[in-house]
Coordinates of C-alpha atoms and ligand atoms in Angstrom, one line a residue:
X219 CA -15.0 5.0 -25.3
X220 CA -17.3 7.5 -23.6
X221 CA -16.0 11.4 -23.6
X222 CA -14.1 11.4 -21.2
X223 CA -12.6 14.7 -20.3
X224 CA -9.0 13.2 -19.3
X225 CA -8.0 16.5 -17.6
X226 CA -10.6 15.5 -14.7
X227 CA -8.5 12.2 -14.3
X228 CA -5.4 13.9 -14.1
X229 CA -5.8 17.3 -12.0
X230 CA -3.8 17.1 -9.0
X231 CA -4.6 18.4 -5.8
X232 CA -2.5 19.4 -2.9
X233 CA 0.3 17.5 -1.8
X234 CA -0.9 17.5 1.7
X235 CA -3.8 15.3 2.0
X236 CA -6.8 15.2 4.4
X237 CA -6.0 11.8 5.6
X238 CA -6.3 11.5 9.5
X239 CA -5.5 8.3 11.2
X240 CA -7.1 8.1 15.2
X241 CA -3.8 9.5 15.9
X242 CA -5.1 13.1 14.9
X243 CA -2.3 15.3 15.0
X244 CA 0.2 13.5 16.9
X245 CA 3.9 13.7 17.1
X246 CA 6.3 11.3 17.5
X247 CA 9.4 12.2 19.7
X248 CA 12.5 9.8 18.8
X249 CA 16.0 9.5 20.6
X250 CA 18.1 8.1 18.0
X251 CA 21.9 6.6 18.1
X252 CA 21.1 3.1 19.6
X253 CA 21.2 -0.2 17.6
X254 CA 17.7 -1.5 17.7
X255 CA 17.9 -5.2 19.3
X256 CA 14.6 -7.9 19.2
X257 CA 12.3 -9.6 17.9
X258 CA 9.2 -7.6 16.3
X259 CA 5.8 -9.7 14.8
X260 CA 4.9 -8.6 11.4
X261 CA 1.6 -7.6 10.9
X262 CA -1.5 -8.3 8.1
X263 CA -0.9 -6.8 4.7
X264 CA -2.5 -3.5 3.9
X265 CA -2.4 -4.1 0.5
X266 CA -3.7 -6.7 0.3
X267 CA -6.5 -6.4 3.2
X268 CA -7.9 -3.6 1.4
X269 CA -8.6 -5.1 -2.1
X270 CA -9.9 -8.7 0.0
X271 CA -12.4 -5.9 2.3
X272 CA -13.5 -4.6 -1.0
X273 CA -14.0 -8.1 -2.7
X274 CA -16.9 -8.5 -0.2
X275 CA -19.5 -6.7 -2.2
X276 CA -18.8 -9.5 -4.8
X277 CA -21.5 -12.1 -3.0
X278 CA -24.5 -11.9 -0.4
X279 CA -22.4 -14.4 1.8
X280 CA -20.4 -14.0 4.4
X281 CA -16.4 -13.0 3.5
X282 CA -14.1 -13.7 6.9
X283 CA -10.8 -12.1 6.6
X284 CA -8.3 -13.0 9.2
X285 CA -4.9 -11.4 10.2
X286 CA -6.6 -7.3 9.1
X287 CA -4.0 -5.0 11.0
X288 CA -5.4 -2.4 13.0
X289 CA -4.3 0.8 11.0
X290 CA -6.6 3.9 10.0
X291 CA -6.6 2.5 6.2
X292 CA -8.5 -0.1 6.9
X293 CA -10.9 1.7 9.4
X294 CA -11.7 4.0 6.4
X295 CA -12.4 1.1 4.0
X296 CA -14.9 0.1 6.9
X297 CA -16.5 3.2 6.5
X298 CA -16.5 3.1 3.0
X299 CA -18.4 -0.4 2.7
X300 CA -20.5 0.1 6.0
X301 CA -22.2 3.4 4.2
X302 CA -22.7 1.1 1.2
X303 CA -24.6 -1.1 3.4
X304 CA -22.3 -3.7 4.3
X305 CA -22.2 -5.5 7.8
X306 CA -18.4 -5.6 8.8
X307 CA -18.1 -6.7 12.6
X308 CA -14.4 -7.4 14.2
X309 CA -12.8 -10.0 16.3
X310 CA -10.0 -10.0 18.8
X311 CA -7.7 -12.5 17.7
X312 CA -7.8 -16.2 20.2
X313 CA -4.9 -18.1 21.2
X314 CA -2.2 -16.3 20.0
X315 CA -3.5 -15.5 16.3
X316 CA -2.1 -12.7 14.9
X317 CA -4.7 -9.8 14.0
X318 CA -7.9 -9.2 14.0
X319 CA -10.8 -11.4 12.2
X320 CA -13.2 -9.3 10.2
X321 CA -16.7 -10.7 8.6
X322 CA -18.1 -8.9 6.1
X323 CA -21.3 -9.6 4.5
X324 CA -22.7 -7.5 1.7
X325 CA -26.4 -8.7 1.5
X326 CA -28.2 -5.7 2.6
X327 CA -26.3 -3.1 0.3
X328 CA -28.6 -0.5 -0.5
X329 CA -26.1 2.4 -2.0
X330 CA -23.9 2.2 -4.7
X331 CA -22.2 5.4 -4.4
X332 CA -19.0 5.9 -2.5
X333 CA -18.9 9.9 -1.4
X334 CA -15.7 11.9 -2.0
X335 CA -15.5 12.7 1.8
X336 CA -14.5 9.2 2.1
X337 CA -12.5 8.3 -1.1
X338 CA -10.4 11.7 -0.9
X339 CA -8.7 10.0 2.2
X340 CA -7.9 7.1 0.5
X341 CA -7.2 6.7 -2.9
X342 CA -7.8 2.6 -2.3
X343 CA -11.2 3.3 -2.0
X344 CA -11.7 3.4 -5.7
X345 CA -11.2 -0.7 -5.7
X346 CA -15.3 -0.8 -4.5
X347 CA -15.9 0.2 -8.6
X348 CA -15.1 -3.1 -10.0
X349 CA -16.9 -5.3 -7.6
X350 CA -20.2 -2.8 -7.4
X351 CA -20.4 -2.5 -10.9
X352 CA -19.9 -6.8 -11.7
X353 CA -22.7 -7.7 -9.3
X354 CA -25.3 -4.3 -9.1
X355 CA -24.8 -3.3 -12.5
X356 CA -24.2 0.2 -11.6
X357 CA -21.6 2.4 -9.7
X358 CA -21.3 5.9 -8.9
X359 CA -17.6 7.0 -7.1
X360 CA -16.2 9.8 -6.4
X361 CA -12.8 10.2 -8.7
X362 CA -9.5 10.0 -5.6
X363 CA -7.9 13.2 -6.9
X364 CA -4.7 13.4 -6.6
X365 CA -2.0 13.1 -3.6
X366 CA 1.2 13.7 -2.3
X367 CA 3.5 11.1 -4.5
X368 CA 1.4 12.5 -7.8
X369 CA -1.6 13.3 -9.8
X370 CA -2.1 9.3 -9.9
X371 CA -5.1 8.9 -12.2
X372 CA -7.6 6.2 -12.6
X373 CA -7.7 6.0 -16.4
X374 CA -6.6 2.6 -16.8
X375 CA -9.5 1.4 -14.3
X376 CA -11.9 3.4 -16.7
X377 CA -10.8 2.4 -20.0
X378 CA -10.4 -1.6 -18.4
X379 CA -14.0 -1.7 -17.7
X380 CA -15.2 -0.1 -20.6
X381 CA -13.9 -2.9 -22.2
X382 CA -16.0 -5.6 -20.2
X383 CA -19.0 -3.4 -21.7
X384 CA -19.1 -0.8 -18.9
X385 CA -20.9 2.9 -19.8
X386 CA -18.6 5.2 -17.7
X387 CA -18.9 8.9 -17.7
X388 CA -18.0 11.7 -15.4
X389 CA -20.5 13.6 -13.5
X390 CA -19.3 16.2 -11.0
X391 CA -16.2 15.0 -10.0
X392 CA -17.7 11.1 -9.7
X393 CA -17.2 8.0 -11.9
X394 CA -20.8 6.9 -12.6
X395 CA -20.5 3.8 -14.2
X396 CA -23.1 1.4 -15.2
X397 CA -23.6 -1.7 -17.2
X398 CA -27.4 -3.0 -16.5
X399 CA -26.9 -6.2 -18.7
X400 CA -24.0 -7.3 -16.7
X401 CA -20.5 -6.8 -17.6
X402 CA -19.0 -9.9 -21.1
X403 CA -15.5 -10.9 -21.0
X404 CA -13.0 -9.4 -23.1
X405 CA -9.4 -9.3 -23.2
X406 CA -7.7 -6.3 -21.4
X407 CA -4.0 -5.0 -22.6
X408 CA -2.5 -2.7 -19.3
X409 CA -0.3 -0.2 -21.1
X410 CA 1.7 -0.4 -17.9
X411 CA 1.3 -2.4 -15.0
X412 CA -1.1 -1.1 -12.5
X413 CA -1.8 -2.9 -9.4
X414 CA -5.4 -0.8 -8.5
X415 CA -6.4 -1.4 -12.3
X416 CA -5.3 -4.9 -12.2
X417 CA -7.4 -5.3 -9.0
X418 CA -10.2 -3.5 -10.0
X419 CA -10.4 -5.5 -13.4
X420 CA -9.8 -8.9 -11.9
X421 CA -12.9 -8.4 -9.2
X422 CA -15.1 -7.1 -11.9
X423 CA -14.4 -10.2 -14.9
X424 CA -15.0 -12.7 -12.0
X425 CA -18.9 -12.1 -12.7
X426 CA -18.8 -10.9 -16.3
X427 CA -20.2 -13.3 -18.9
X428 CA -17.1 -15.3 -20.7
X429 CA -13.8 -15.0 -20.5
X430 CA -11.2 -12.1 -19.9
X431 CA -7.9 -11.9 -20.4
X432 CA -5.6 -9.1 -18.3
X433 CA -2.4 -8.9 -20.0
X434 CA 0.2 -7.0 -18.4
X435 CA -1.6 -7.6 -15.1
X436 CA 0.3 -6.3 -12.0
X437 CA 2.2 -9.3 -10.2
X438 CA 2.4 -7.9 -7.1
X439 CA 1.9 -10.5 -3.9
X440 CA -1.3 -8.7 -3.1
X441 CA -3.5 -9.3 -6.6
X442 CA -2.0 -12.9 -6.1
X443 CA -3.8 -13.0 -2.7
X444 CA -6.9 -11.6 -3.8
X445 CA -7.1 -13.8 -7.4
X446 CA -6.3 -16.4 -4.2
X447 CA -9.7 -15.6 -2.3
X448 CA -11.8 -14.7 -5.0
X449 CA -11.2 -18.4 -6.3
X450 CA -12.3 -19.7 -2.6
X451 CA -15.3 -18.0 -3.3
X452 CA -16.1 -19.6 -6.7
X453 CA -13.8 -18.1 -9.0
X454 CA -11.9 -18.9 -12.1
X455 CA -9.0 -17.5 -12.4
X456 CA -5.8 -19.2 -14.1
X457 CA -2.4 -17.4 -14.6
X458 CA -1.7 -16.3 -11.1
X459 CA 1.4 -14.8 -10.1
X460 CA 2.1 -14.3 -14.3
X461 CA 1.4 -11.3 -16.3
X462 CA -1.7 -12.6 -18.3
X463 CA -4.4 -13.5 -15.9
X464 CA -7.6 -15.5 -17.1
X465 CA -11.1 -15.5 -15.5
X466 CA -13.7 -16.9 -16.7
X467 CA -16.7 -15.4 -15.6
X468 CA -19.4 -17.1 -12.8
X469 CA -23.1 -16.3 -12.0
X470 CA -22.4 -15.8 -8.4
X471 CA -19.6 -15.9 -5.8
X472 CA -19.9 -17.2 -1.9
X473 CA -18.5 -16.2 1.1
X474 CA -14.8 -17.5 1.7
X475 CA -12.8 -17.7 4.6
X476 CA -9.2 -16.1 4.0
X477 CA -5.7 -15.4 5.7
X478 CA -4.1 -12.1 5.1
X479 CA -0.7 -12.3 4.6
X480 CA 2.1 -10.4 6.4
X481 CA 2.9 -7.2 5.6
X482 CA 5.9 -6.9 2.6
X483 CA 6.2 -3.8 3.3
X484 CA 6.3 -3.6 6.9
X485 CA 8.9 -6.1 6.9
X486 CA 10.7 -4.1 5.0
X487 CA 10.6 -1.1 6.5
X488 CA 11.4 -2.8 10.3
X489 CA 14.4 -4.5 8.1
X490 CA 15.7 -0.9 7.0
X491 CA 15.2 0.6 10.3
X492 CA 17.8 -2.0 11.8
X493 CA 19.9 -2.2 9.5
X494 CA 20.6 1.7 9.5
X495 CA 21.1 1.5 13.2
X496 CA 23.4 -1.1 13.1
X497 CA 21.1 -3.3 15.3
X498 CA 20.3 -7.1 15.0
X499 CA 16.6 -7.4 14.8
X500 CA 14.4 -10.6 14.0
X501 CA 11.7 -10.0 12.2
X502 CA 8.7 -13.3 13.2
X503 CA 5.9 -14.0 10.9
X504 CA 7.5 -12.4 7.7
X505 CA 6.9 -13.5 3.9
X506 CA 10.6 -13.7 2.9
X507 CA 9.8 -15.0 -0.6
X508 CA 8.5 -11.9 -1.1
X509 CA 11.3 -9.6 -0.3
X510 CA 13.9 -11.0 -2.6
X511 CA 15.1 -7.8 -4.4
X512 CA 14.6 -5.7 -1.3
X513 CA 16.9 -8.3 0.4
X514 CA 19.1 -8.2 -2.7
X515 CA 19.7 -4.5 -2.2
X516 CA 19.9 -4.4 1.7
X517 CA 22.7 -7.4 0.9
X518 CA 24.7 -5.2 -1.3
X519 CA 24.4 -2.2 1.2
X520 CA 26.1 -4.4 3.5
X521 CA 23.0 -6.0 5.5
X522 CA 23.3 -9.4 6.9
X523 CA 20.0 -11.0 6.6
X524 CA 19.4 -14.9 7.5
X525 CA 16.1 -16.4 6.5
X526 CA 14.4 -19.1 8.6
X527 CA 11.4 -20.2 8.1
X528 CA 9.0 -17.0 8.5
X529 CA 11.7 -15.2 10.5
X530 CA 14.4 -12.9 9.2
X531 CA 17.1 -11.5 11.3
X532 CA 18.6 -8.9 10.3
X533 CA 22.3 -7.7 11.0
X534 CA 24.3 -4.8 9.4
X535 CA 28.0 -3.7 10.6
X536 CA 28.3 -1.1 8.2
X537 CA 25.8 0.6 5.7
X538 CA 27.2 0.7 2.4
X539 CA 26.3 2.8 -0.7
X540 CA 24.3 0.8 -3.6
X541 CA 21.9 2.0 -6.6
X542 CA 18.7 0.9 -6.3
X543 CA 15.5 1.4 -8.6
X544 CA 12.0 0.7 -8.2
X545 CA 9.6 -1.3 -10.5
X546 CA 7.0 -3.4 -10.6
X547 CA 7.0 -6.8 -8.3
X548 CA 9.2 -8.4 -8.4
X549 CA 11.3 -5.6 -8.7
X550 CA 12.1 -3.6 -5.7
X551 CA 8.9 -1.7 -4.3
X552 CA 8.4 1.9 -4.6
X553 CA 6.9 1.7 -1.5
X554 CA 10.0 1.0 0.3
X555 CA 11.9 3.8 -1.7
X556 CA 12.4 6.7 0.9
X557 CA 13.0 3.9 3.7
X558 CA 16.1 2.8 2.2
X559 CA 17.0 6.1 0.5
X560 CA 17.1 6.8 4.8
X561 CA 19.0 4.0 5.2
X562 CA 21.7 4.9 2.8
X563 CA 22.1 8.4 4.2
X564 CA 24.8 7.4 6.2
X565 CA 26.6 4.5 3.8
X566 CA 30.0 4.9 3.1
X567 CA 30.0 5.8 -0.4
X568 CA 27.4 7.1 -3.1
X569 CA 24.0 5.6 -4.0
X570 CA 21.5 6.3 -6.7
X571 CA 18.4 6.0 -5.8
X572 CA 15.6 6.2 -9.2
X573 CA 12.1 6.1 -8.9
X574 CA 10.4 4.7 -11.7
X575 CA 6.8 4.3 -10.7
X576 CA 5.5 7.9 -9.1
X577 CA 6.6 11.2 -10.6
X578 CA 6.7 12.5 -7.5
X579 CA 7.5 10.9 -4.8
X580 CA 10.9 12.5 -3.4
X581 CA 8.8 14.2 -0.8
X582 CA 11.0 12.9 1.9
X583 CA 14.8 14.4 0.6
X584 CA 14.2 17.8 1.7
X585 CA 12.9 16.4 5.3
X586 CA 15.7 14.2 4.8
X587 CA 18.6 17.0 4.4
X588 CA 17.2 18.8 7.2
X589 CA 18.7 16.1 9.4
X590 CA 22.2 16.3 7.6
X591 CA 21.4 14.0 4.4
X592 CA 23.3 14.7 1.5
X593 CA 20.9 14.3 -1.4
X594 CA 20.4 15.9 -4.7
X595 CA 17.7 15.6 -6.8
X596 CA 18.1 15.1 -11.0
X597 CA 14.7 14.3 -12.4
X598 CA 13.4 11.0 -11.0
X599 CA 16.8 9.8 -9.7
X600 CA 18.4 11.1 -6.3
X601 CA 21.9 11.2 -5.4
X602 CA 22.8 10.1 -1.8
X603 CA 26.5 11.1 -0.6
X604 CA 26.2 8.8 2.8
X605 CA 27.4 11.1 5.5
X606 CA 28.7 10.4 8.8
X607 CA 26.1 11.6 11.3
X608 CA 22.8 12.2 11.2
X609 CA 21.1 15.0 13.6
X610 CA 18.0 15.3 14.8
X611 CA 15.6 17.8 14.0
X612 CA 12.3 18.5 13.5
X613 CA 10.5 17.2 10.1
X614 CA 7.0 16.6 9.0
X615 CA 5.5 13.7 7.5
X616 CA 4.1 14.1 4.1
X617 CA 2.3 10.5 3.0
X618 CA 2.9 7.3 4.8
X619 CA 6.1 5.7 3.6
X620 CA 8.1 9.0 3.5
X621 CA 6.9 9.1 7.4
X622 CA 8.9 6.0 7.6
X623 CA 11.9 7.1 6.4
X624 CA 11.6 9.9 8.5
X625 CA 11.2 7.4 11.5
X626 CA 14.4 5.7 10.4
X627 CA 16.3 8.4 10.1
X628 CA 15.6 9.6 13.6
X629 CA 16.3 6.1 15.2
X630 CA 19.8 6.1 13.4
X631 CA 20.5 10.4 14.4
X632 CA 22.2 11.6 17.1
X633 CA 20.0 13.6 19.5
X634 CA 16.3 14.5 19.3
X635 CA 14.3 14.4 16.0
X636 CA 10.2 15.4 16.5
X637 CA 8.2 13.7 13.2
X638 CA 5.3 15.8 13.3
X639 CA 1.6 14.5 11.4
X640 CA 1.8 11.2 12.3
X641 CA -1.6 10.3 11.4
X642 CA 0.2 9.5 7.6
X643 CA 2.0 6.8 9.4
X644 CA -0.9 5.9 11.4
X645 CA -2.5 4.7 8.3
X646 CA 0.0 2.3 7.5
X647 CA 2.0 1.4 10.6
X648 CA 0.2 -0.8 13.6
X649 CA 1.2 0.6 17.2
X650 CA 5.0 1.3 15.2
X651 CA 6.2 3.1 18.5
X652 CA 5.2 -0.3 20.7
X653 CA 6.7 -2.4 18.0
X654 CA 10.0 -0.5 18.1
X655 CA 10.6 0.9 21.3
X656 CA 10.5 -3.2 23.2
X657 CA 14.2 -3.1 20.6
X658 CA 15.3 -0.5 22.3
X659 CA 14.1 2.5 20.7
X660 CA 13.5 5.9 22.6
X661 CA 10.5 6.4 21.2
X662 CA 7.4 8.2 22.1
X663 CA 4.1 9.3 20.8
X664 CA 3.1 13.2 21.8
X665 CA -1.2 13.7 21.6
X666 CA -1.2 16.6 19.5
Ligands
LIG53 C1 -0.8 0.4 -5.2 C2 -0.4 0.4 -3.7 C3 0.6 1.5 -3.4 C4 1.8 1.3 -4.3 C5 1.4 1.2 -5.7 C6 2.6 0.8 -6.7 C7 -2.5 -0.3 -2.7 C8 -3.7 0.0 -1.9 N1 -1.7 0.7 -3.0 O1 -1.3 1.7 -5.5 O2 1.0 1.4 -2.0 O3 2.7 2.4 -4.1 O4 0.4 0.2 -5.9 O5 3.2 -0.4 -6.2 O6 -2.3 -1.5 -3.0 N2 -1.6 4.9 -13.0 C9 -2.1 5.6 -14.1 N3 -3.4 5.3 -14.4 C10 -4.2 4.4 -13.7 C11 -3.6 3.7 -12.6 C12 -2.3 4.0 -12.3 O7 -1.5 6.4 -14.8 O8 -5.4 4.2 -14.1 C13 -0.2 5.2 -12.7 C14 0.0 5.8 -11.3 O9 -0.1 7.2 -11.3 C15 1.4 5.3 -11.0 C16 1.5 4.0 -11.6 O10 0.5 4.0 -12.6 O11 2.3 6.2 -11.5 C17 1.3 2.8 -10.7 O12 0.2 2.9 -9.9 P1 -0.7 1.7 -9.4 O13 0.1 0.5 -9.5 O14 -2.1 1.8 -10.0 O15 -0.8 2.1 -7.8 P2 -2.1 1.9 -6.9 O16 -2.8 0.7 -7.2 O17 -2.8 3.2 -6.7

């Protein structure tokens, strides 16, 4: 292992990050009290969109990627691989399609390095490494720093790829990595499940010599997807969906043609925001199989939710208190933490809500209690005493989900609540005000 000096991985930056979304500093004014009533489309995964953009500097062929939401996330990974040297053009979607079609094609790239002014507004942007380094030899990106939820460091990427025979050091705040034989197989023990290492490891050992072995790889839906399209392009990869995933190495991948899936997370979120409003909302195009703890949980908090096909309507009479902890998939998402923790402010009863993946990410409570939540904090669980009323107030957004749980919040106050710095939603969330407000939401989006 190269001398590393940890302390750069760790050092954590501000909690508020520099991320700006086209919605700049825009507000979002919200009416709350009504039941929200429809039918709202999900749209294409982030998560997995980003990894899938990425995978495109893997091959010299065309990569198309349909169903890529239209979210300030993804325009930054654009940026990311355009300044690399990579063609990305976008398509409106025909006949009803959901989302847009991006093609990718990374023959021309001419620049290995991706610049911190990019990668500090997305930490995702550190999934180019794996897939620069596995087909140039070489890689030289900036190190994310740290964010709002936590110091989140990228030591497990590091040490992974050092293990395929990478020479990594740290050069003024960048990861230069290179390996100019190529990168050999080897096998790869995650301490603890990471889904960006995971990622990062899985793109790289698709063109290493031999065979690797990830074990404790991240099972999250999204690697699944991308282990998925990285075998339409000419990859071998067994074990997917299980904790051990094997790849054995190719001399080149093609270009593939791939369907993001809907968004987990999204559907979650839209789920959580009618169920705390007491509203009956179908959500069309959804990946059900995916939410089965989250449904679990919104079950036992006294949610109705009836699967059909890729629609999930969801009904709840009364919000009921329930502990609920996060974990790896398939346990339920951290990222849907602070939605339901705004869902249960107003249960009958107690919930405890413990976050076991980010040290930090309670951002939301104090945002939270401002509106009349009852929540204390005790180390990485929080205590919700549901209240009867919710008022609105003015909060701020601090990273994307805890926007969301703002947003729910304010749909299930009474009166006026203002969620100011929108653009952390922005980088999440596709048009969430025109998604919301056709279910009867009085909601509006202030230019700022
Ligand atoms: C991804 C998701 C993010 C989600 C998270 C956990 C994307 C683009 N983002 O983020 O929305 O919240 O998974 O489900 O898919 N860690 C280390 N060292 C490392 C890597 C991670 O200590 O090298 C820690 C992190 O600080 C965190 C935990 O491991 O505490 C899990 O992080 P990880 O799964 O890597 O999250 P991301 O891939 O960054």
């Amino acid at each position: 292992m190269a001398p590393h000096d940890l302390s750069v991985l760790t050092a954590s930056r501000t909690a508020d990050s520099p991320n700006r979304g086209a919605g700049g500093m825009d507000s979002l004014r919200i009416r709350g009290g009504k039941p929200l009533s429809g039918e709202i489309r999900v749209g294409g995964a982030k998560n997995a969109a980003l990894p899938l953009m990425a995978a495109a500097l893997l091959t010299d062929g065309t990569l198309t990627l349909r169903n890529i939401p239209r979210l300030a996330d993804i325009a930054t990974m654009t940026s990311l691989l355009e300044q690399h040297g990579v063609t990305v053009s976008f398509e409106e979607p025909t006949n009803g399609a959901p989302g847009r079609t991006a093609k990718l094609c990374a023959a021309g790239v001419d620049n290995t390095t991706a610049p911190y002014d990019i990668v500090r507004k997305m930490r995702a942007s550190v999934l180019v490494l794996g897939p620069l380094l596995a087909r140039f030899g070489r890689a030289r990106v900036s190190l994310p720093g740290g964010c709002a939820i936590g110091t989140r460091p990228v030591d497990l990427h590091l040490k992974g790829l050092e293990q395929l025979g990478a020479e990594i050091d740290l050069d003024q705040g960048y990861i230069v990595a290179s390996a100019p034989k190529g990168l050999t197989g080897a096998d790869v023990v995650f301490p603890f499940v990471s889904v960006g290492a995971t990622e990062n490891l899985l793109t790289a050992a698709a063109l290493a010599r031999g065979v690797t072995r990830l074990k404790n790889a991240a099972r999250e839906p999204e690697v699944g997807d991308l282990a998925e399209c990285l075998k339409a392009m000419g990859a071998r990869i067994e074990g997917i969906g299980a904790d051990t995933l094997t790849i054995e190495g190719v001399d080149a991948l093609s270009g593939a043609d791939h369907l993001v899936p809907p968004d987990r997370i999204e559907t979650g979120s839209l789920a959580m925001a009618a169920a705390a409003t007491g509203g009956d909302v179908t959500l069309v195009g959804a990946r059900p199989d995916m939410l089965e703890q989250v449904f679990r949980a919104m079950g036992q908090a006294g949610a109705v939710i009836d699967v059909d096909g890729d629609r999930v309507r969801v009904r709840c009479p009364r919000v009921l208190g329930v502990d609920v902890m996060t974990e790896p998939y398939p346990g339920f998402p951290t990222d849907l933490q602070a939605q339901m923790m705004a869902m249960l402010a107003r249960a009958e009863g107690a919930s405890m809500v413990t976050e076991s993946i980010f040290e930090n990410r309670f951002m939301h409570v104090p945002e939270l209690s401002r509106m009349g939540a009852n929540i204390n904090l005790h180390g990485r669980s929080a205590m919700v005493r549901g209240v009867n009323r919710l008022t609105g107030a003015e909060v701020m957004a601090t990273d994307l989900r805890a926007s969301m749980s703002l947003v729910i919040a304010a749909l299930a106050a009474e009166g006026e609540t203002v969620v100011n710095r929108v653009y952390h939603l922005d980088r999440g969330y596709e048009r969430l005000e025109d998604k919301l407000a056709p279910c009867g939401a009085e909601i509006e989006r202030i230019a700022g």
